[in-house]
Amino acid sequence: MGTRKQNSTYSRNEKCIIDCDLTFAVYLLGGRWKLLILDKLAKRKMRFSELKKEFSYITERMLTLQLRTMEQDGLVKRTVYAEVPPRVEYELTETARELAPILSQLSDWGGKQRKIAQQGTAVSSPT
């Protein structure tokens, strides 16, 4: 597989994402599963199998990819214990723990918006 051209649309868009602080933050947290994983790990350290049980609808491959990305981005710490069988635990880094109040506010806002949307649907539906 070849390298990406520096002047390709993808490369230019990537530069815009990195240059804007808000967009960069959303880029780090974006995706279908990252916020859900962060929420579970905020409560305690978890093994891969525990995370898999929490998210039975996510494939092992996707969970692995998400955890690896979050580890590379400094949001998740992966600890491997030299045991047989090997034990691996995941936990949030201090960087990710800083997100807790922000994510709580975002969750509150989302809940309020969901109620408004549901009320709008109920009002507009024929009786």
Tab-separated table of N, CA and C in Angstrom:
chain	number	residue	atom	x	y	z
A	1	MET	N	0.840	-1.175	0.000
A	1	MET	CA	0.000	0.000	0.000
A	1	MET	C	0.885	1.237	0.000
A	2	GLY	N	0.615	2.175	-0.876
A	2	GLY	CA	1.445	3.370	-1.007
A	2	GLY	C	1.138	4.406	0.047
A	3	THR	N	1.976	5.423	0.072
A	3	THR	CA	1.748	6.503	1.021
A	3	THR	C	0.738	7.480	0.440
A	4	ARG	N	0.090	8.212	1.318
A	4	ARG	CA	-0.912	9.177	0.907
A	4	ARG	C	-0.224	10.447	0.422
A	5	LYS	N	-0.744	11.049	-0.634
A	5	LYS	CA	-0.194	12.299	-1.153
A	5	LYS	C	-0.430	13.406	-0.133
A	6	GLN	N	0.577	14.278	0.025
A	6	GLN	CA	0.472	15.364	0.991
A	6	GLN	C	-0.582	16.396	0.594
A	7	ASN	N	-0.838	16.508	-0.718
A	7	ASN	CA	-1.815	17.498	-1.161
A	7	ASN	C	-3.172	16.872	-1.481
A	8	SER	N	-3.400	15.641	-1.037
A	8	SER	CA	-4.698	15.007	-1.262
A	8	SER	C	-5.746	15.674	-0.385
A	9	THR	N	-6.994	15.531	-0.764
A	9	THR	CA	-8.098	16.112	0.008
A	9	THR	C	-8.091	15.582	1.434
A	10	TYR	N	-7.836	14.288	1.586
A	10	TYR	CA	-7.807	13.681	2.913
A	10	TYR	C	-6.727	14.340	3.776
A	11	SER	N	-5.540	14.526	3.228
A	11	SER	CA	-4.439	15.136	3.985
A	11	SER	C	-4.760	16.576	4.352
A	12	ARG	N	-5.355	17.328	3.429
A	12	ARG	CA	-5.713	18.720	3.727
A	12	ARG	C	-6.800	18.774	4.795
A	13	ASN	N	-7.796	17.894	4.699
A	13	ASN	CA	-8.853	17.856	5.719
A	13	ASN	C	-8.286	17.469	7.084
A	14	GLU	N	-7.360	16.525	7.090
A	14	GLU	CA	-6.738	16.090	8.340
A	14	GLU	C	-6.007	17.250	9.005
A	15	LYS	N	-5.340	18.078	8.214
A	15	LYS	CA	-4.622	19.234	8.753
A	15	LYS	C	-5.602	20.222	9.386
A	16	CYS	N	-6.744	20.439	8.745
A	16	CYS	CA	-7.762	21.334	9.318
A	16	CYS	C	-8.263	20.797	10.648
A	17	ILE	N	-8.439	19.490	10.732
A	17	ILE	CA	-8.917	18.873	11.964
A	17	ILE	C	-7.907	19.090	13.090
A	18	ILE	N	-6.650	18.918	12.788
A	18	ILE	CA	-5.608	19.029	13.805
A	18	ILE	C	-5.392	20.475	14.234
A	19	ASP	N	-5.628	21.418	13.333
A	19	ASP	CA	-5.380	22.827	13.639
A	19	ASP	C	-6.479	23.472	14.493
A	20	CYS	N	-7.659	22.898	14.559
A	20	CYS	CA	-8.763	23.438	15.349
A	20	CYS	C	-8.903	22.617	16.633
A	21	ASP	N	-8.816	23.283	17.775
A	21	ASP	CA	-8.843	22.576	19.060
A	21	ASP	C	-10.145	21.806	19.279
A	22	LEU	N	-11.276	22.430	19.004
A	22	LEU	CA	-12.556	21.766	19.211
A	22	LEU	C	-12.703	20.564	18.284
A	23	THR	N	-12.355	20.745	17.026
A	23	THR	CA	-12.459	19.653	16.071
A	23	THR	C	-11.505	18.527	16.439
A	24	PHE	N	-10.331	18.860	16.935
A	24	PHE	CA	-9.368	17.841	17.349
A	24	PHE	C	-9.924	17.029	18.524
A	25	ALA	N	-10.555	17.716	19.472
A	25	ALA	CA	-11.155	17.017	20.620
A	25	ALA	C	-12.253	16.071	20.153
A	26	VAL	N	-13.103	16.543	19.258
A	26	VAL	CA	-14.185	15.699	18.744
A	26	VAL	C	-13.604	14.540	17.945
A	27	TYR	N	-12.527	14.797	17.224
A	27	TYR	CA	-11.840	13.748	16.463
A	27	TYR	C	-11.341	12.640	17.403
A	28	LEU	N	-10.767	13.026	18.543
A	28	LEU	CA	-10.274	12.031	19.507
A	28	LEU	C	-11.406	11.212	20.119
A	29	LEU	N	-12.546	11.837	20.339
A	29	LEU	CA	-13.663	11.172	21.002
A	29	LEU	C	-14.682	10.613	20.030
A	30	GLY	N	-14.531	10.947	18.763
A	30	GLY	CA	-15.516	10.568	17.761
A	30	GLY	C	-15.555	9.074	17.508
A	31	GLY	N	-16.616	8.665	16.890
A	31	GLY	CA	-16.806	7.253	16.609
A	31	GLY	C	-17.972	6.719	17.411
A	32	ARG	N	-18.421	5.588	17.040
A	32	ARG	CA	-19.613	5.019	17.628
A	32	ARG	C	-19.385	4.513	19.050
A	33	TRP	N	-18.194	4.064	19.373
A	33	TRP	CA	-17.990	3.316	20.624
A	33	TRP	C	-17.157	4.025	21.681
A	34	LYS	N	-16.357	5.008	21.307
A	34	LYS	CA	-15.397	5.586	22.251
A	34	LYS	C	-16.053	6.164	23.500
A	35	LEU	N	-17.128	6.921	23.346
A	35	LEU	CA	-17.778	7.507	24.521
A	35	LEU	C	-18.357	6.436	25.438
A	36	LEU	N	-18.900	5.385	24.843
A	36	LEU	CA	-19.443	4.292	25.665
A	36	LEU	C	-18.334	3.569	26.424
A	37	ILE	N	-17.203	3.359	25.780
A	37	ILE	CA	-16.057	2.717	26.440
A	37	ILE	C	-15.536	3.606	27.556
A	38	LEU	N	-15.409	4.908	27.283
A	38	LEU	CA	-14.957	5.839	28.317
A	38	LEU	C	-15.890	5.821	29.519
A	39	ASP	N	-17.178	5.760	29.260
A	39	ASP	CA	-18.158	5.741	30.344
A	39	ASP	C	-17.989	4.507	31.231
A	40	LYS	N	-17.793	3.347	30.625
A	40	LYS	CA	-17.617	2.112	31.402
A	40	LYS	C	-16.310	2.141	32.189
A	41	LEU	N	-15.240	2.609	31.558
A	41	LEU	CA	-13.941	2.628	32.226
A	41	LEU	C	-13.851	3.722	33.287
A	42	ALA	N	-14.749	4.681	33.259
A	42	ALA	CA	-14.752	5.738	34.279
A	42	ALA	C	-15.100	5.165	35.649
A	43	LYS	N	-15.819	4.055	35.649
A	43	LYS	CA	-16.252	3.449	36.909
A	43	LYS	C	-15.160	2.582	37.540
A	44	ARG	N	-14.375	1.871	36.689
A	44	ARG	CA	-13.342	0.975	37.225
A	44	ARG	C	-12.476	0.435	36.094
A	45	LYS	N	-11.355	-0.206	36.496
A	45	LYS	CA	-10.538	-0.944	35.535
A	45	LYS	C	-11.344	-2.130	35.038
A	46	MET	N	-11.129	-2.477	33.775
A	46	MET	CA	-11.858	-3.624	33.236
A	46	MET	C	-10.952	-4.442	32.335
A	47	ARG	N	-11.204	-5.742	32.344
A	47	ARG	CA	-10.512	-6.649	31.424
A	47	ARG	C	-11.244	-6.624	30.088
A	48	PHE	N	-10.560	-7.082	29.052
A	48	PHE	CA	-11.153	-7.106	27.721
A	48	PHE	C	-12.461	-7.886	27.728
A	49	SER	N	-12.453	-9.049	28.372
A	49	SER	CA	-13.652	-9.894	28.390
A	49	SER	C	-14.820	-9.194	29.087
A	50	GLU	N	-14.532	-8.391	30.104
A	50	GLU	CA	-15.592	-7.648	30.788
A	50	GLU	C	-16.180	-6.574	29.875
A	51	LEU	N	-15.293	-5.908	29.150
A	51	LEU	CA	-15.770	-4.906	28.195
A	51	LEU	C	-16.608	-5.566	27.103
A	52	LYS	N	-16.169	-6.711	26.653
A	52	LYS	CA	-16.892	-7.430	25.605
A	52	LYS	C	-18.291	-7.811	26.094
A	53	LYS	N	-18.406	-8.209	27.350
A	53	LYS	CA	-19.719	-8.547	27.911
A	53	LYS	C	-20.614	-7.307	27.998
A	54	GLU	N	-20.020	-6.174	28.337
A	54	GLU	CA	-20.783	-4.924	28.429
A	54	GLU	C	-21.320	-4.503	27.069
A	55	PHE	N	-20.539	-4.785	26.028
A	55	PHE	CA	-20.903	-4.391	24.666
A	55	PHE	C	-21.027	-5.634	23.797
A	56	SER	N	-22.027	-6.437	24.071
A	56	SER	CA	-22.188	-7.695	23.339
A	56	SER	C	-22.464	-7.467	21.860
A	57	TYR	N	-22.877	-6.274	21.491
A	57	TYR	CA	-23.219	-5.956	20.114
A	57	TYR	C	-22.037	-5.431	19.301
A	58	ILE	N	-20.873	-5.284	19.892
A	58	ILE	CA	-19.677	-4.841	19.184
A	58	ILE	C	-18.803	-6.066	18.907
A	59	THR	N	-18.178	-6.107	17.748
A	59	THR	CA	-17.307	-7.241	17.441
A	59	THR	C	-16.010	-7.110	18.230
A	60	GLU	N	-15.357	-8.227	18.452
A	60	GLU	CA	-14.073	-8.203	19.163
A	60	GLU	C	-13.053	-7.360	18.416
A	61	ARG	N	-13.062	-7.481	17.098
A	61	ARG	CA	-12.121	-6.715	16.276
A	61	ARG	C	-12.331	-5.212	16.467
A	62	MET	N	-13.588	-4.774	16.424
A	62	MET	CA	-13.879	-3.344	16.572
A	62	MET	C	-13.517	-2.865	17.976
A	63	LEU	N	-13.824	-3.653	18.996
A	63	LEU	CA	-13.460	-3.273	20.359
A	63	LEU	C	-11.953	-3.159	20.486
A	64	THR	N	-11.225	-4.108	19.914
A	64	THR	CA	-9.762	-4.067	19.939
A	64	THR	C	-9.245	-2.818	19.240
A	65	LEU	N	-9.782	-2.510	18.071
A	65	LEU	CA	-9.348	-1.324	17.320
A	65	LEU	C	-9.625	-0.044	18.101
A	66	GLN	N	-10.792	0.046	18.708
A	66	GLN	CA	-11.137	1.235	19.480
A	66	GLN	C	-10.214	1.397	20.685
A	67	LEU	N	-9.959	0.305	21.395
A	67	LEU	CA	-9.071	0.369	22.560
A	67	LEU	C	-7.652	0.748	22.151
A	68	ARG	N	-7.170	0.190	21.052
A	68	ARG	CA	-5.828	0.537	20.568
A	68	ARG	C	-5.732	2.014	20.209
A	69	THR	N	-6.731	2.506	19.505
A	69	THR	CA	-6.746	3.919	19.126
A	69	THR	C	-6.775	4.804	20.359
A	70	MET	N	-7.605	4.451	21.321
A	70	MET	CA	-7.707	5.243	22.543
A	70	MET	C	-6.410	5.188	23.349
A	71	GLU	N	-5.725	4.055	23.287
A	71	GLU	CA	-4.433	3.935	23.960
A	71	GLU	C	-3.401	4.835	23.271
A	72	GLN	N	-3.370	4.817	21.951
A	72	GLN	CA	-2.439	5.659	21.195
A	72	GLN	C	-2.714	7.145	21.426
A	73	ASP	N	-3.993	7.483	21.606
A	73	ASP	CA	-4.374	8.878	21.825
A	73	ASP	C	-4.212	9.318	23.276
A	74	GLY	N	-3.773	8.414	24.147
A	74	GLY	CA	-3.522	8.754	25.536
A	74	GLY	C	-4.761	8.804	26.411
A	75	LEU	N	-5.830	8.144	25.987
A	75	LEU	CA	-7.063	8.139	26.778
A	75	LEU	C	-7.205	6.896	27.642
A	76	VAL	N	-6.599	5.808	27.209
A	76	VAL	CA	-6.713	4.529	27.908
A	76	VAL	C	-5.325	3.977	28.180
A	77	LYS	N	-5.165	3.415	29.369
A	77	LYS	CA	-3.911	2.746	29.730
A	77	LYS	C	-4.167	1.250	29.723
A	78	ARG	N	-3.294	0.524	29.047
A	78	ARG	CA	-3.392	-0.940	28.947
A	78	ARG	C	-2.274	-1.537	29.788
A	79	THR	N	-2.641	-2.402	30.717
A	79	THR	CA	-1.662	-3.049	31.579
A	79	THR	C	-1.717	-4.550	31.341
A	80	VAL	N	-0.564	-5.128	30.985
A	80	VAL	CA	-0.464	-6.570	30.752
A	80	VAL	C	0.274	-7.179	31.943
A	81	TYR	N	-0.338	-8.192	32.549
A	81	TYR	CA	0.268	-8.880	33.680
A	81	TYR	C	0.897	-10.179	33.192
A	82	ALA	N	2.107	-10.447	33.663
A	82	ALA	CA	2.832	-11.652	33.252
A	82	ALA	C	2.302	-12.854	34.025
A	83	GLU	N	1.164	-13.342	33.607
A	83	GLU	CA	0.532	-14.504	34.222
A	83	GLU	C	0.162	-15.481	33.119
A	84	VAL	N	-0.165	-16.677	33.527
A	84	VAL	CA	-0.663	-17.661	32.578
A	84	VAL	C	-2.058	-18.066	33.048
A	85	PRO	N	-3.094	-17.826	32.287
A	85	PRO	CA	-3.119	-17.085	31.024
A	85	PRO	C	-2.883	-15.595	31.258
A	86	PRO	N	-2.429	-14.882	30.229
A	86	PRO	CA	-2.138	-13.451	30.390
A	86	PRO	C	-3.395	-12.671	30.783
A	87	ARG	N	-3.192	-11.689	31.626
A	87	ARG	CA	-4.298	-10.832	32.064
A	87	ARG	C	-4.001	-9.419	31.583
A	88	VAL	N	-4.978	-8.811	30.943
A	88	VAL	CA	-4.832	-7.450	30.438
A	88	VAL	C	-5.969	-6.621	31.009
A	89	GLU	N	-5.634	-5.474	31.587
A	89	GLU	CA	-6.644	-4.574	32.132
A	89	GLU	C	-6.546	-3.222	31.439
A	90	TYR	N	-7.695	-2.591	31.305
A	90	TYR	CA	-7.777	-1.262	30.717
A	90	TYR	C	-8.333	-0.302	31.754
A	91	GLU	N	-7.776	0.906	31.766
A	91	GLU	CA	-8.261	1.946	32.666
A	91	GLU	C	-8.058	3.300	32.001
A	92	LEU	N	-8.760	4.301	32.510
A	92	LEU	CA	-8.621	5.634	31.955
A	92	LEU	C	-7.330	6.274	32.432
A	93	THR	N	-6.748	7.092	31.585
A	93	THR	CA	-5.585	7.887	31.968
A	93	THR	C	-6.094	9.159	32.651
A	94	GLU	N	-5.185	9.902	33.241
A	94	GLU	CA	-5.563	11.177	33.862
A	94	GLU	C	-6.140	12.120	32.809
A	95	THR	N	-5.602	12.067	31.612
A	95	THR	CA	-6.115	12.897	30.516
A	95	THR	C	-7.589	12.600	30.280
A	96	ALA	N	-7.955	11.342	30.240
A	96	ALA	CA	-9.347	10.963	30.018
A	96	ALA	C	-10.217	11.315	31.227
A	97	ARG	N	-9.662	11.216	32.431
A	97	ARG	CA	-10.433	11.547	33.634
A	97	ARG	C	-10.808	13.031	33.669
A	98	GLU	N	-9.997	13.867	33.021
A	98	GLU	CA	-10.319	15.292	32.931
A	98	GLU	C	-11.620	15.525	32.160
A	99	LEU	N	-11.993	14.566	31.338
A	99	LEU	CA	-13.204	14.689	30.524
A	99	LEU	C	-14.490	14.450	31.318
A	100	ALA	N	-14.400	13.862	32.499
A	100	ALA	CA	-15.589	13.454	33.251
A	100	ALA	C	-16.634	14.564	33.390
A	101	PRO	N	-16.280	15.766	33.858
A	101	PRO	CA	-17.324	16.793	33.995
A	101	PRO	C	-17.889	17.238	32.644
A	102	ILE	N	-17.050	17.253	31.636
A	102	ILE	CA	-17.507	17.648	30.297
A	102	ILE	C	-18.496	16.617	29.761
A	103	LEU	N	-18.156	15.337	29.901
A	103	LEU	CA	-19.028	14.276	29.405
A	103	LEU	C	-20.332	14.232	30.194
A	104	SER	N	-20.272	14.537	31.479
A	104	SER	CA	-21.484	14.587	32.295
A	104	SER	C	-22.414	15.693	31.801
A	105	GLN	N	-21.845	16.860	31.524
A	105	GLN	CA	-22.645	17.965	30.991
A	105	GLN	C	-23.213	17.613	29.624
A	106	LEU	N	-22.420	16.980	28.800
A	106	LEU	CA	-22.876	16.577	27.472
A	106	LEU	C	-24.012	15.568	27.578
A	107	SER	N	-23.898	14.643	28.526
A	107	SER	CA	-24.950	13.654	28.746
A	107	SER	C	-26.244	14.333	29.198
A	108	ASP	N	-26.133	15.278	30.130
A	108	ASP	CA	-27.310	16.020	30.592
A	108	ASP	C	-27.967	16.762	29.429
A	109	TRP	N	-27.163	17.419	28.628
A	109	TRP	CA	-27.665	18.157	27.469
A	109	TRP	C	-28.357	17.201	26.499
A	110	GLY	N	-27.740	16.051	26.242
A	110	GLY	CA	-28.319	15.066	25.334
A	110	GLY	C	-29.660	14.548	25.837
A	111	GLY	N	-29.749	14.308	27.139
A	111	GLY	CA	-31.006	13.850	27.721
A	111	GLY	C	-32.108	14.882	27.548
A	112	LYS	N	-31.769	16.152	27.773
A	112	LYS	CA	-32.744	17.224	27.605
A	112	LYS	C	-33.196	17.323	26.147
A	113	GLN	N	-32.248	17.226	25.229
A	113	GLN	CA	-32.587	17.312	23.801
A	113	GLN	C	-33.431	16.119	23.347
A	114	ARG	N	-33.156	14.953	23.898
A	114	ARG	CA	-33.939	13.757	23.558
A	114	ARG	C	-35.386	13.930	24.001
A	115	LYS	N	-35.594	14.447	25.224
A	115	LYS	CA	-36.956	14.677	25.716
A	115	LYS	C	-37.692	15.674	24.833
A	116	ILE	N	-37.009	16.737	24.450
A	116	ILE	CA	-37.618	17.743	23.572
A	116	ILE	C	-38.006	17.111	22.240
A	117	ALA	N	-37.106	16.299	21.683
A	117	ALA	CA	-37.389	15.643	20.404
A	117	ALA	C	-38.552	14.667	20.529
A	118	GLN	N	-38.623	13.933	21.631
A	118	GLN	CA	-39.721	12.980	21.839
A	118	GLN	C	-41.045	13.709	22.027
A	119	GLN	N	-41.019	14.831	22.713
A	119	GLN	CA	-42.245	15.616	22.895
A	119	GLN	C	-42.714	16.180	21.556
A	120	GLY	N	-41.772	16.590	20.740
A	120	GLY	CA	-42.099	17.107	19.408
A	120	GLY	C	-42.718	16.030	18.539
A	121	THR	N	-42.221	14.806	18.652
A	121	THR	CA	-42.770	13.683	17.894
A	121	THR	C	-44.172	13.349	18.379
A	122	ALA	N	-44.369	13.379	19.696
A	122	ALA	CA	-45.672	13.050	20.269
A	122	ALA	C	-46.718	14.094	19.874
A	123	VAL	N	-46.330	15.363	19.837
A	123	VAL	CA	-47.240	16.448	19.490
A	123	VAL	C	-47.613	16.383	18.017
A	124	SER	N	-46.651	16.082	17.156
A	124	SER	CA	-46.902	16.101	15.722
A	124	SER	C	-47.545	14.834	15.183
A	125	SER	N	-47.588	13.746	15.983
A	125	SER	CA	-48.193	12.514	15.501
A	125	SER	C	-49.706	12.605	15.570
A	126	PRO	N	-50.396	12.052	14.556
A	126	PRO	CA	-51.865	12.125	14.543
A	126	PRO	C	-52.472	11.242	15.638
A	127	THR	N	-53.590	11.698	16.198
A	127	THR	CA	-54.278	10.927	17.238
A	127	THR	C	-55.524	10.281	16.760
